[in-house]
Coordinates of C-alpha atoms in Angstrom, one line a residue:
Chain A
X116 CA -32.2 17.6 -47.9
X117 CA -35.5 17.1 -50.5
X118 CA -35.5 14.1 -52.2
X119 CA -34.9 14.3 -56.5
X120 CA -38.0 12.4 -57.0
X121 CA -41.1 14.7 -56.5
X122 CA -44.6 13.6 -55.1
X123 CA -47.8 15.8 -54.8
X124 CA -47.2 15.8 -51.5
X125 CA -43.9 17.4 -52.3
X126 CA -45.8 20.1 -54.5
X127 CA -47.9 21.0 -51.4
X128 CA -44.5 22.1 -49.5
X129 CA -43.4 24.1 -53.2
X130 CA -46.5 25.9 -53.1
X131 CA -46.7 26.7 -49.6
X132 CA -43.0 28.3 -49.6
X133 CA -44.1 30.0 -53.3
X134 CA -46.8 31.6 -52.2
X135 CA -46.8 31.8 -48.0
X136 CA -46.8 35.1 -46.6
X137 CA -46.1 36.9 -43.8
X138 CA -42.7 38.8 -42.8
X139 CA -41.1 40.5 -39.9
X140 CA -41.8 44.3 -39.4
X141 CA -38.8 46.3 -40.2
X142 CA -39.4 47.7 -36.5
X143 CA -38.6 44.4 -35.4
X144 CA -35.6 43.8 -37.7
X145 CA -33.9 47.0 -36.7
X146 CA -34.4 46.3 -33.0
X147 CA -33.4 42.9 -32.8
X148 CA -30.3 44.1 -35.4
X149 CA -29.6 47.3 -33.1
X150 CA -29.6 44.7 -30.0
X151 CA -27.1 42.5 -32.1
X152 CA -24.8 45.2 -32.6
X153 CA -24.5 46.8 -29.3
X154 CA -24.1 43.3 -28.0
X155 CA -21.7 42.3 -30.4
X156 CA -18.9 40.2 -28.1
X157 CA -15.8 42.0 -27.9
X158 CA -13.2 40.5 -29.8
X159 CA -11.1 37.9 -28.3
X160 CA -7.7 39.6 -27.7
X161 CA -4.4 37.8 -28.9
X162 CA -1.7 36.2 -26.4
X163 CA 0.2 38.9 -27.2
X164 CA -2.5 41.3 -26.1
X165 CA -3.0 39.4 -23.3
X166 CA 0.4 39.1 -21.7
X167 CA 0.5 42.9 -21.9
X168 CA -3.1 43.2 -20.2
X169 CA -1.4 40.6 -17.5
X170 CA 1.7 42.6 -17.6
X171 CA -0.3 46.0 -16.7
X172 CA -1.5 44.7 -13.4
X173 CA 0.4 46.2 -10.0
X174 CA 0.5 42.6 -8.5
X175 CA 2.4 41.1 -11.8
X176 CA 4.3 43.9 -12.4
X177 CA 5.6 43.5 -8.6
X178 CA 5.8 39.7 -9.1
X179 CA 8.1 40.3 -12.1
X180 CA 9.9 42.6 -11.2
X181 CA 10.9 40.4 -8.1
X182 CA 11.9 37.5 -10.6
X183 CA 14.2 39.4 -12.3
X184 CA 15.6 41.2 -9.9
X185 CA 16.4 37.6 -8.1
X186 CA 17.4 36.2 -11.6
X187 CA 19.6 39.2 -11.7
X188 CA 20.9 38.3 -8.3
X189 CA 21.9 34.9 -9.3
X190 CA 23.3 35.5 -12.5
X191 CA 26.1 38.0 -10.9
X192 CA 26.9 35.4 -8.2
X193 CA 27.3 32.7 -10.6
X194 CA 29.7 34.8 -12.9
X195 CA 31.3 36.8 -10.2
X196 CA 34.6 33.9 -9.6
X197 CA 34.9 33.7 -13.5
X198 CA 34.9 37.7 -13.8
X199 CA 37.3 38.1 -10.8
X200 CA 41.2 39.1 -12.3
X201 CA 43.7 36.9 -11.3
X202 CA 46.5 39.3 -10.1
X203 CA 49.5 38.4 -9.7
X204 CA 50.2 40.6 -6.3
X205 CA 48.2 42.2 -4.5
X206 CA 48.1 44.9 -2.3
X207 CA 49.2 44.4 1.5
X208 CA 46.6 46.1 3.2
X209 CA 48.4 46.6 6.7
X210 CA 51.2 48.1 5.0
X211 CA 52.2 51.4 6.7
X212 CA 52.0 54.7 4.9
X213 CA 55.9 55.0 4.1
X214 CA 56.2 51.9 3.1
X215 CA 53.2 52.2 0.9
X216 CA 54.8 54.9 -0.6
X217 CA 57.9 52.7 -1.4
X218 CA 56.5 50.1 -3.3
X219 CA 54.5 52.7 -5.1
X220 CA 57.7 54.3 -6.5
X221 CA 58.5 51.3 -9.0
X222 CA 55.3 50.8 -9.5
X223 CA 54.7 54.4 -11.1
X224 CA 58.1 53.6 -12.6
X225 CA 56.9 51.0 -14.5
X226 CA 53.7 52.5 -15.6
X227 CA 55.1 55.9 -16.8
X228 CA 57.1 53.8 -19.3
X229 CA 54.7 53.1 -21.5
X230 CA 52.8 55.8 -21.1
X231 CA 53.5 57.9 -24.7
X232 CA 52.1 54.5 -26.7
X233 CA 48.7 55.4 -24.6
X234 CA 47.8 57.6 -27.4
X235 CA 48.6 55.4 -29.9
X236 CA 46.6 51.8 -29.2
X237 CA 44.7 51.0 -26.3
X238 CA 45.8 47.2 -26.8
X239 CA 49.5 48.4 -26.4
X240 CA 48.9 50.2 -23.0
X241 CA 47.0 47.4 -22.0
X242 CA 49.7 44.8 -22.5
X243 CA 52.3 47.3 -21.0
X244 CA 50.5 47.7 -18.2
X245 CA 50.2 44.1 -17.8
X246 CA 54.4 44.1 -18.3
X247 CA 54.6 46.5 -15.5
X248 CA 52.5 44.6 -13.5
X249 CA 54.7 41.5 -13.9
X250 CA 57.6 43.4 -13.2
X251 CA 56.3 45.7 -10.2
X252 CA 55.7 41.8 -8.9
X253 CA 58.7 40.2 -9.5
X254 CA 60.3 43.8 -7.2
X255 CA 57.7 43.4 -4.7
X256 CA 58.5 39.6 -4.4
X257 CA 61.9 40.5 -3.6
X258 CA 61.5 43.5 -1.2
X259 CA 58.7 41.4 0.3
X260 CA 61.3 38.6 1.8
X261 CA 60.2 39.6 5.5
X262 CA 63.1 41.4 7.2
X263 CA 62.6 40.1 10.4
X264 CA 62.9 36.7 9.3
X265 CA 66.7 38.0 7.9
X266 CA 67.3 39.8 10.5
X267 CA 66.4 36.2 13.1
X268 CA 68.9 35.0 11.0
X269 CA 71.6 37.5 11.9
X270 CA 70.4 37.0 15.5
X271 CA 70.7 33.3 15.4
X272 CA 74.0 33.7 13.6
X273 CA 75.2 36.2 16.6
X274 CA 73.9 34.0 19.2
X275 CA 75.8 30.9 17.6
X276 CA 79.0 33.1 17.2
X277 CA 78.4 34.1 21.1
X278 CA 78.2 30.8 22.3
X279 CA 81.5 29.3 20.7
X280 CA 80.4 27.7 18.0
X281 CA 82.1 29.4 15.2
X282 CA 81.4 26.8 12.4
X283 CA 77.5 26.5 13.3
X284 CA 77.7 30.9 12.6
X285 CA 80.1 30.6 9.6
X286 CA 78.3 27.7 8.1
X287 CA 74.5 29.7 8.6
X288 CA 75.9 32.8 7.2
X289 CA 77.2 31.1 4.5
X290 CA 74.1 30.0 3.9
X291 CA 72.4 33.4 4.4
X292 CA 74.7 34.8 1.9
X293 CA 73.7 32.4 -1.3
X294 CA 69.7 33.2 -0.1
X295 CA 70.1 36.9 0.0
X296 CA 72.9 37.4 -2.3
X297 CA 72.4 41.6 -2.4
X298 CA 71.8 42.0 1.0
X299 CA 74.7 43.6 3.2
X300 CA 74.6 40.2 5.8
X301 CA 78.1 41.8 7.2
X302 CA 76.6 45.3 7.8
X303 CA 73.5 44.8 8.9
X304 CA 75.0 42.0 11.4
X305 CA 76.9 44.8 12.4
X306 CA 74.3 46.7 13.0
X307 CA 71.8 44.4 15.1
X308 CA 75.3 43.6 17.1
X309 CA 75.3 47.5 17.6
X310 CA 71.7 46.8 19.0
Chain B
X154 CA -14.7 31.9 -59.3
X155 CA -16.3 33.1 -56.3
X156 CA -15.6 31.9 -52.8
X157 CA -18.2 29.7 -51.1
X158 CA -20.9 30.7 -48.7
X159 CA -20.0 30.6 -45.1
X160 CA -22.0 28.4 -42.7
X161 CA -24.2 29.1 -40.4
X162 CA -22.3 28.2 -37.5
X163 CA -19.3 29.7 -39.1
X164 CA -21.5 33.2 -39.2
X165 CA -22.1 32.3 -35.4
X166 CA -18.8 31.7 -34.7
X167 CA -17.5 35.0 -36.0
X168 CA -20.2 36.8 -34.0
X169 CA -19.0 35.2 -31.2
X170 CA -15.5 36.2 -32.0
X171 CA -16.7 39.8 -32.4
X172 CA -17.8 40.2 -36.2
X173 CA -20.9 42.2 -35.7
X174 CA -21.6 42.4 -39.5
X175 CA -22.1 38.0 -39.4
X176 CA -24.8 38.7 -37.6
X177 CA -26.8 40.4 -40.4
X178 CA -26.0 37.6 -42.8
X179 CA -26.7 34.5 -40.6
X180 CA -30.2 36.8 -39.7
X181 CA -30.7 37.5 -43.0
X182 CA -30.9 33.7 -44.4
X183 CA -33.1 32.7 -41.3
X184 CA -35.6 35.8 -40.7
X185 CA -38.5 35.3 -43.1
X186 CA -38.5 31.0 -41.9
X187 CA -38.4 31.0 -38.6
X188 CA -41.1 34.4 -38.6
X189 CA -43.6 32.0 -40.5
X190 CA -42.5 29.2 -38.8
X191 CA -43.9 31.0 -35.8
X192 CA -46.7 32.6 -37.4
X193 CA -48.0 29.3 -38.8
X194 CA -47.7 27.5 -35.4
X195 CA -49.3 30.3 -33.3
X196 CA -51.8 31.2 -35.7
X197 CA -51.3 34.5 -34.1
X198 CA -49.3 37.8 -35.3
X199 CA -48.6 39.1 -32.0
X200 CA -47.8 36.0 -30.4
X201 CA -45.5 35.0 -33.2
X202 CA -43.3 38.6 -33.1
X203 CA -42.9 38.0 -29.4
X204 CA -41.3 34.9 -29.7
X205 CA -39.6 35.6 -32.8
X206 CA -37.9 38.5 -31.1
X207 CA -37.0 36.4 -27.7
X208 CA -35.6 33.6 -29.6
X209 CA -33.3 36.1 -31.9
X210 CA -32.4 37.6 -28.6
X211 CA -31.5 34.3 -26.7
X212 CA -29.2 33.2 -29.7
X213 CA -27.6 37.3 -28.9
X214 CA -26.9 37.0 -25.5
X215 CA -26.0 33.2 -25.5
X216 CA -22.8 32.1 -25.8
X217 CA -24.1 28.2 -26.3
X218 CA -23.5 26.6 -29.7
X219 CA -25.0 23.8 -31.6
X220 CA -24.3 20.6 -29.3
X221 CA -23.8 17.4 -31.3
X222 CA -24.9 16.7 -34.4
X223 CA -27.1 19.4 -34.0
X224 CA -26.6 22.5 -37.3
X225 CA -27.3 25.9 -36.4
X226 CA -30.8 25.5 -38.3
X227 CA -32.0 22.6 -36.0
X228 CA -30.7 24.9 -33.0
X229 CA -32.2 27.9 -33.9
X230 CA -35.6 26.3 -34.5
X231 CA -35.7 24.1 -31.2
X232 CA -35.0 27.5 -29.5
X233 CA -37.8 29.2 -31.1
X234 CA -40.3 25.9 -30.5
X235 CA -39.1 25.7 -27.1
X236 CA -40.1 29.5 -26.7
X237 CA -43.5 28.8 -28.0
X238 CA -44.1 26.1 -25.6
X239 CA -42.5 28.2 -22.3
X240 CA -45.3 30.7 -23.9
X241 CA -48.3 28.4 -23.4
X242 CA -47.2 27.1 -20.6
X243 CA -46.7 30.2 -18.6
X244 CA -50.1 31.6 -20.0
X245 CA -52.2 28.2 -19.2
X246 CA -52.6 27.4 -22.6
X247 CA -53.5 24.1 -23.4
X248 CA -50.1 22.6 -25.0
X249 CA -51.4 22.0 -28.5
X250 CA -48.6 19.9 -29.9
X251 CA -49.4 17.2 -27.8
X252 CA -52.9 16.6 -29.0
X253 CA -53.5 13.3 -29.9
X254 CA -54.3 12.6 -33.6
X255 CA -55.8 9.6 -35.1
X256 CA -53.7 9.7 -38.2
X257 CA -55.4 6.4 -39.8
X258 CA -58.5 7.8 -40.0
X259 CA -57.6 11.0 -42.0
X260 CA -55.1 8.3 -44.2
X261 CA -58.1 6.7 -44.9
X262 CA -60.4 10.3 -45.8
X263 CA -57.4 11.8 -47.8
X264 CA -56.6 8.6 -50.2
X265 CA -60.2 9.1 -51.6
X266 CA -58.5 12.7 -52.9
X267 CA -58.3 13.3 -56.7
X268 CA -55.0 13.8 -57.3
X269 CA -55.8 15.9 -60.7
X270 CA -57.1 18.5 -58.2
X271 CA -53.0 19.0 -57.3
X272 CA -53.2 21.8 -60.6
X273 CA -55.9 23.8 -59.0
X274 CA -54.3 24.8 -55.5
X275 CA -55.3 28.3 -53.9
X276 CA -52.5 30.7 -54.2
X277 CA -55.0 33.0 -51.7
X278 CA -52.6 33.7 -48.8
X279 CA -55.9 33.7 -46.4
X280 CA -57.1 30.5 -47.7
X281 CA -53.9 29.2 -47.7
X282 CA -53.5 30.0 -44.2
X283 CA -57.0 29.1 -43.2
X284 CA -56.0 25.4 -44.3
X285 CA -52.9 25.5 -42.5
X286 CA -55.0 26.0 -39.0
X287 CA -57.1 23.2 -39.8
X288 CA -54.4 21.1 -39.8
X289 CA -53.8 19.2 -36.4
X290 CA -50.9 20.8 -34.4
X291 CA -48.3 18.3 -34.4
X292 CA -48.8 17.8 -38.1
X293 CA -48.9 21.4 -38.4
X294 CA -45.5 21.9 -37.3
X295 CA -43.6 18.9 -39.0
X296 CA -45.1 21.0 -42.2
X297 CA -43.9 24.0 -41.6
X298 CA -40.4 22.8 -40.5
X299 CA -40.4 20.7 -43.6
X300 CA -41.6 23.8 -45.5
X301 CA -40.3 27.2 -43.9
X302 CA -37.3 25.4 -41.4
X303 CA -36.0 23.6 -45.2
X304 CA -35.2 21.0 -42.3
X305 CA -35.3 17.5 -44.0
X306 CA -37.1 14.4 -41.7
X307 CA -34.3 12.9 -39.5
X308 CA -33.9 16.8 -38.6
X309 CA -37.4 17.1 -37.7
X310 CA -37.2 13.8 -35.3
X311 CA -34.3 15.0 -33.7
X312 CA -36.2 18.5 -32.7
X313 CA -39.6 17.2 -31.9
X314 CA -38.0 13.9 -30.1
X315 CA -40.5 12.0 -32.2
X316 CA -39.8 8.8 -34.0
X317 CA -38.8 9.1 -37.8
X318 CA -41.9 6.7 -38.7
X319 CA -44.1 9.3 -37.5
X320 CA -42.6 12.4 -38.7
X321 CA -43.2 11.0 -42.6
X322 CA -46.1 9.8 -41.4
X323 CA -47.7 13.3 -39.6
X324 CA -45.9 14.9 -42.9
X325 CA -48.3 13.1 -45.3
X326 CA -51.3 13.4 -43.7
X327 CA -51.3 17.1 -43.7
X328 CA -49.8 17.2 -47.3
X329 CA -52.7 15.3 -48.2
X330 CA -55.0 17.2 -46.1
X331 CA -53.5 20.4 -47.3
X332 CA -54.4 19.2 -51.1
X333 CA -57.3 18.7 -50.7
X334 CA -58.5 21.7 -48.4
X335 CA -56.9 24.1 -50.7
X336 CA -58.3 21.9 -53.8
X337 CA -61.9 22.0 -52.8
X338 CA -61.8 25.5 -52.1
X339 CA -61.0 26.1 -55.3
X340 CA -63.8 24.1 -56.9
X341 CA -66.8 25.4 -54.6

């Protein structure tokens, strides 16, 4: 700021600042100092601080909440058809009660089997379960062949046998017999003729 | 090795961001030249605390900075000079830092000076201050910015919106007048 070379005019500044007087009362430094520090800013708070400050207030507390719970919301419906078990029967629900009761027989059957490995490994009971499963399917696959549509079989077979044409009946039952090889065709013919 | 001085306007900017002890540094370095600054330009005790105090108080409660090219010293000195002037102003005062000068006339009186006389300056604080009010106003205050602001000349432009021609200009003159006052007081 001052210049290296110095001029009288120069000296006239040095002794002014050497030898000036005059200060500020010390009344006035502590006020204007006490003013400073009861008006000292407040600090500037983080971002951190200030999300939770945001966070704090009732409206953006509500407003949150409401995105997650819609984030929630879609997150479930997006994952629900991967989550869902592909089973490979499932339950008739307009089955009667006896019925029910039925199919259940097997069914505890097959679970009951593996039953003493339970205590053993969960991985075990979990794959025997999934073998009982299999096999309660492949039974209820076979018990699930609709009678009536065996039984308009019979009736169609009775009805062809009725009206003279022997062959037509022989040749259907014949047929009847390869589909449902362990059902008695004879008996139960006998029976809906009975009918 | 020690660590370097903060700024002025990094003081400020720590106050600003809460530092309360800044503060007393940044006041501190500036107390004792802007109070004389004042005093020297008022001519009056009274008149110089209550601007002094305002102008400490303004820079408290502000939250302005220094705009441009502007350092906190040049700030905190136009806010004290502005003061002053709001002062006259709103007392009737006659606005003494716009009195004309005929600079080439006193260029003329003070060349004649002795400059020997430069060894026997006053150190007498009145006489030192009695020159100082006989010194016209607007050389009065490029003086004592020069002096007690430590502001160099392009500063002193810049504050009193005055060209940089006249600033040396109003700065030798009452140099030279100073000299010579303070000289001849000696000799008599």
């Amino acid at each position: 700021m001052t210049d290296a070379r110095t001029t009288p005019e120069d000296e006239v500044v040095k002794h002014y600042r050497e030898h000036a007087t005059g200060e500020p009362s010390a009344h006035l430094d502590s006020l204007i100092l006490g003013v400073a520090h009861r008006e000292t800013p407040m600090p500037k708070p983080s971002v951190w601080q200030r999300w939770v400050q945001v966070c704090q207030k009732p409206r953006w507390q509500v407003a949150f909440a409401s995105l997650v719970g819609v984030t929630l919301m879609v997150a479930l419906v997006q994952r629900t058809p991967e989550q869902a078990p592909s089973y490979d029967f499932t339950p008739a629900p307009k089955m009667s009660a006896p019925v029910a009761k039925k199919e259940a027989a097997p069914a505890a059957r097959a679970l009951a089997a593996p039953a003493p490995m339970a205590d053993i490994a969960a991985p075990a009971q979990s794959e025997s379960i999934n073998a009982g499963m299999a096999e309660e399917s492949k039974v209820s696959k076979r018990t699930a062949v609709p009678p009536n549509q065996l039984d308009e079989q019979l009736r169609e077979v009775i009805r062809l046998q009725d009206a003279g044409q022997a062959p037509a009946a022989d040749a259907l039952l014949k047929a009847l017999h390869l589909r449902f090889p362990t059902e008695n065709l004879i008996g139960r013919l006998g029976d809906l003729r009975k009918n | 090795m020690s660590a370097p001085e903060p700024s002025d306007e990094a003081l400020l900017a720590r106050y600003r961001g809460g530092e309360g002890p800044a503060f007393e540094i940044l006041y501190a370095r500036h107390r004792q030249g802007l109070y004389r600054f004042l005093l020297g330009l008022s001519g009056k005790t009274e008149l110089a605390e209550e601007v002094y105090q305002e102008t400490w108080l303004s820079l408290i409660r502000s939250t302005s900075q220094p705009q441009g090219r502007a350092n906190f010293r040049t700030w905190l000195y136009q806010i004290a000079r502005n003061r002053l002037i709001d002062h006259w102003r709103k007392h009737g005062i006659h606005h003494p830092l716009h009195d004309s000068y005929d600079e080439q006339a006193h260029a003329l009186f003070d060349e004649a000076t002795d400059p020997e006389l430069l060894l026997s300056l006053s150190r007498d604080s009145q006489r030192l201050e009695t020159a100082l009010q006989n010194l016209p106003a607007d050389q009065r205050e490029v003086f004592l910015l020069r002096t007690h602001g430590d502001l160099d000349l392009p500063q002193i432009a810049t504050l009193t919106a005055t060209p940089l021609e006249t600033v040396k200009s109003r700065l030798r003159y009452a140099q030279q007048k100073l000299r010579r006052l303070l000289a001849e007081e000696v000799l008599t």
